[in-house]
XYZ file of C-alpha atoms in Angstrom:
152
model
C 223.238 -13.694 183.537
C 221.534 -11.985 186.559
C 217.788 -13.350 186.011
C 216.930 -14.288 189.857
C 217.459 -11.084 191.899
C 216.323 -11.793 195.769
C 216.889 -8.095 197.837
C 217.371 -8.734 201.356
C 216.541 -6.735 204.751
C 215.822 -7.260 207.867
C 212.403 -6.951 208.606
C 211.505 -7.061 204.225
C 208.996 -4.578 205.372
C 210.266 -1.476 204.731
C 213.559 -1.030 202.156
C 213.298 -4.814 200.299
C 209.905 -4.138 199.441
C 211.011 -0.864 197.816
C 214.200 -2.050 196.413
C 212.527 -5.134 194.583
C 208.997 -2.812 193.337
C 211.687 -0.233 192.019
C 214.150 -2.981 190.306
C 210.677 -4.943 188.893
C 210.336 -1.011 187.303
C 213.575 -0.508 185.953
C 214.527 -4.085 184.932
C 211.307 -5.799 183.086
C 212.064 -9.750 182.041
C 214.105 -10.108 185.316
C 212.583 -12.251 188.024
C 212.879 -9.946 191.405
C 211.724 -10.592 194.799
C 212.609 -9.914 198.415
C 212.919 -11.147 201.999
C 213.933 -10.895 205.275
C 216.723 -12.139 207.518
C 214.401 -11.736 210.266
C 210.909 -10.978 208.688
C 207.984 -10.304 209.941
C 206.009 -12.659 208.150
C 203.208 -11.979 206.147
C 203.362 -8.122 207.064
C 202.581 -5.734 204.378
C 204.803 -2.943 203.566
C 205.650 -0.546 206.534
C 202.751 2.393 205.660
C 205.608 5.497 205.522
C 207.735 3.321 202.690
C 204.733 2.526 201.204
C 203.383 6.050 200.653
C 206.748 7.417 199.370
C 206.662 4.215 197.213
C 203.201 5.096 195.941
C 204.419 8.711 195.140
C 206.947 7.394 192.821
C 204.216 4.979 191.027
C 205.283 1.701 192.791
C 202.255 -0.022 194.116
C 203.136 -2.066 197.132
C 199.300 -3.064 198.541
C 200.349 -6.639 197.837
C 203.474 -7.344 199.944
C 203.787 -9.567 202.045
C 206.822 -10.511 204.447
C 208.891 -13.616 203.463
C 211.667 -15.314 205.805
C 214.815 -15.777 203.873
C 215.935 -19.289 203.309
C 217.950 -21.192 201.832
C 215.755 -22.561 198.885
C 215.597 -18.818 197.841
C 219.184 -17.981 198.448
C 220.064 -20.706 196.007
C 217.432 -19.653 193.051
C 219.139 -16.797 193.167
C 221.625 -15.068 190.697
C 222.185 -12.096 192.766
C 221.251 -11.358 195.976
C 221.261 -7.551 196.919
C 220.969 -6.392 200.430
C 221.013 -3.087 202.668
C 224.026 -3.962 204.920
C 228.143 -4.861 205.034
C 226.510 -6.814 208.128
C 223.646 -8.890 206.176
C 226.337 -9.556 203.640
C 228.258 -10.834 206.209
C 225.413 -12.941 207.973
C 223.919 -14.300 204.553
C 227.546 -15.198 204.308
C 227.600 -16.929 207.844
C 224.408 -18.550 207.131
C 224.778 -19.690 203.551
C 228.560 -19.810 202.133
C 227.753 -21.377 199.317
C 225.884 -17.838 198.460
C 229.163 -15.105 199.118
C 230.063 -14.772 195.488
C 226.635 -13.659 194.401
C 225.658 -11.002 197.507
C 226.490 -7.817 197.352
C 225.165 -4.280 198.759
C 221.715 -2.504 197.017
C 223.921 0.941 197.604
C 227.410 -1.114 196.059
C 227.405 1.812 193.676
C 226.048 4.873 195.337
C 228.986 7.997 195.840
C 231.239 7.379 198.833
C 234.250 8.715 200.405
C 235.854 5.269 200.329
C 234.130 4.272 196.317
C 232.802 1.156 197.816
C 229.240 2.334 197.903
C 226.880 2.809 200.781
C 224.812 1.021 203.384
C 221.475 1.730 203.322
C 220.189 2.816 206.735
C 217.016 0.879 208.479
C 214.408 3.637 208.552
C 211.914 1.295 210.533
C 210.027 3.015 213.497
C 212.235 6.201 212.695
C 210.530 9.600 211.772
C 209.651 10.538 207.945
C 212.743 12.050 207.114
C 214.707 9.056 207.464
C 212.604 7.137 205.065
C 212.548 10.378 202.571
C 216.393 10.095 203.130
C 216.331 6.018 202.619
C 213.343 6.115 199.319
C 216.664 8.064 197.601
C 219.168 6.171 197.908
C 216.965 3.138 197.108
C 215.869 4.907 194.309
C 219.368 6.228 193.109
C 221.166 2.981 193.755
C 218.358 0.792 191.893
C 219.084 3.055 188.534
C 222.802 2.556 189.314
C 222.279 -1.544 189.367
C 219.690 -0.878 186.458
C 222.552 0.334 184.345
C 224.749 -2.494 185.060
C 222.071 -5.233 184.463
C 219.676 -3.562 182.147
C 221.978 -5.066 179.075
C 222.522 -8.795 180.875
C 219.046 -10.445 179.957
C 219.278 -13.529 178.578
């Protein structure tokens, strides 16, 4: 059901890039890519991401930044991003896409059981992005569990 998975950020420099390597990982024979609401295009990965990403076996030397549009938020099934407030902007931007968008860190432990935002670690020290690399990591085996079984 969920083939097309886009995973949005701002930048889609520094947690997109991670979120769609880690989903390509856990979720062979889906078709997973990422973007930006306001990328810096043709960027590669932010170098702190991309070392933690590289620790973990996920090779991001290829990334490059994409602008989200609407041609991609169509082809997608699901679109997973970082933020209540991208939600709500994809929403703004593209209404046709509010069904099918939803938070990376829906899942992830909270107080209030709706999941977690994931923080923007860009131009913050290491710790942040050690601190961001889990819960990207923890909430992609959380959307692995739910999609794992959905291939078509």
């Amino acid at each position: 059901m969920f083939q097309q998975i886009l995973v949005v950020c701002t930048g889609n420099i520094c947690r997109s890039p991670v979120g769609e390597a880690l989903l390509k990982q856990l979720l062979p024979g889906h078709c997973i890519s990422s973007a930006g609401l306001g990328a810096l295009v043709d960027h590669g990965a932010e170098p702190t991401a991309a070392r933690l990403a590289a620790a973990d076996g996920l090779d991001l030397s290829a990334h490059r930044a994409r602008q989200l549009d609407a041609g991609m938020v169509r082809e997608a099934d699901l679109i997973l991003v970082m933020s209540e407030g991208q939600r709500l902007a994809i929403a703004e931007r593209f209404p046709f896409a509010t069904g099918k968008t939803m938070r990376f860190g829906r899942w992830l432990p909270s107080r209030e059981g709706e999941g977690e935002d994931i923080a923007d670690p860009y131009r913050r020290d290491e710790e942040v992005f050690v601190h961001v690399h889990r819960q990207l990591t923890e909430a992609a085996r959380l959307w692995q569990a739910r999609l794992g079984s959905s291939r078509s």
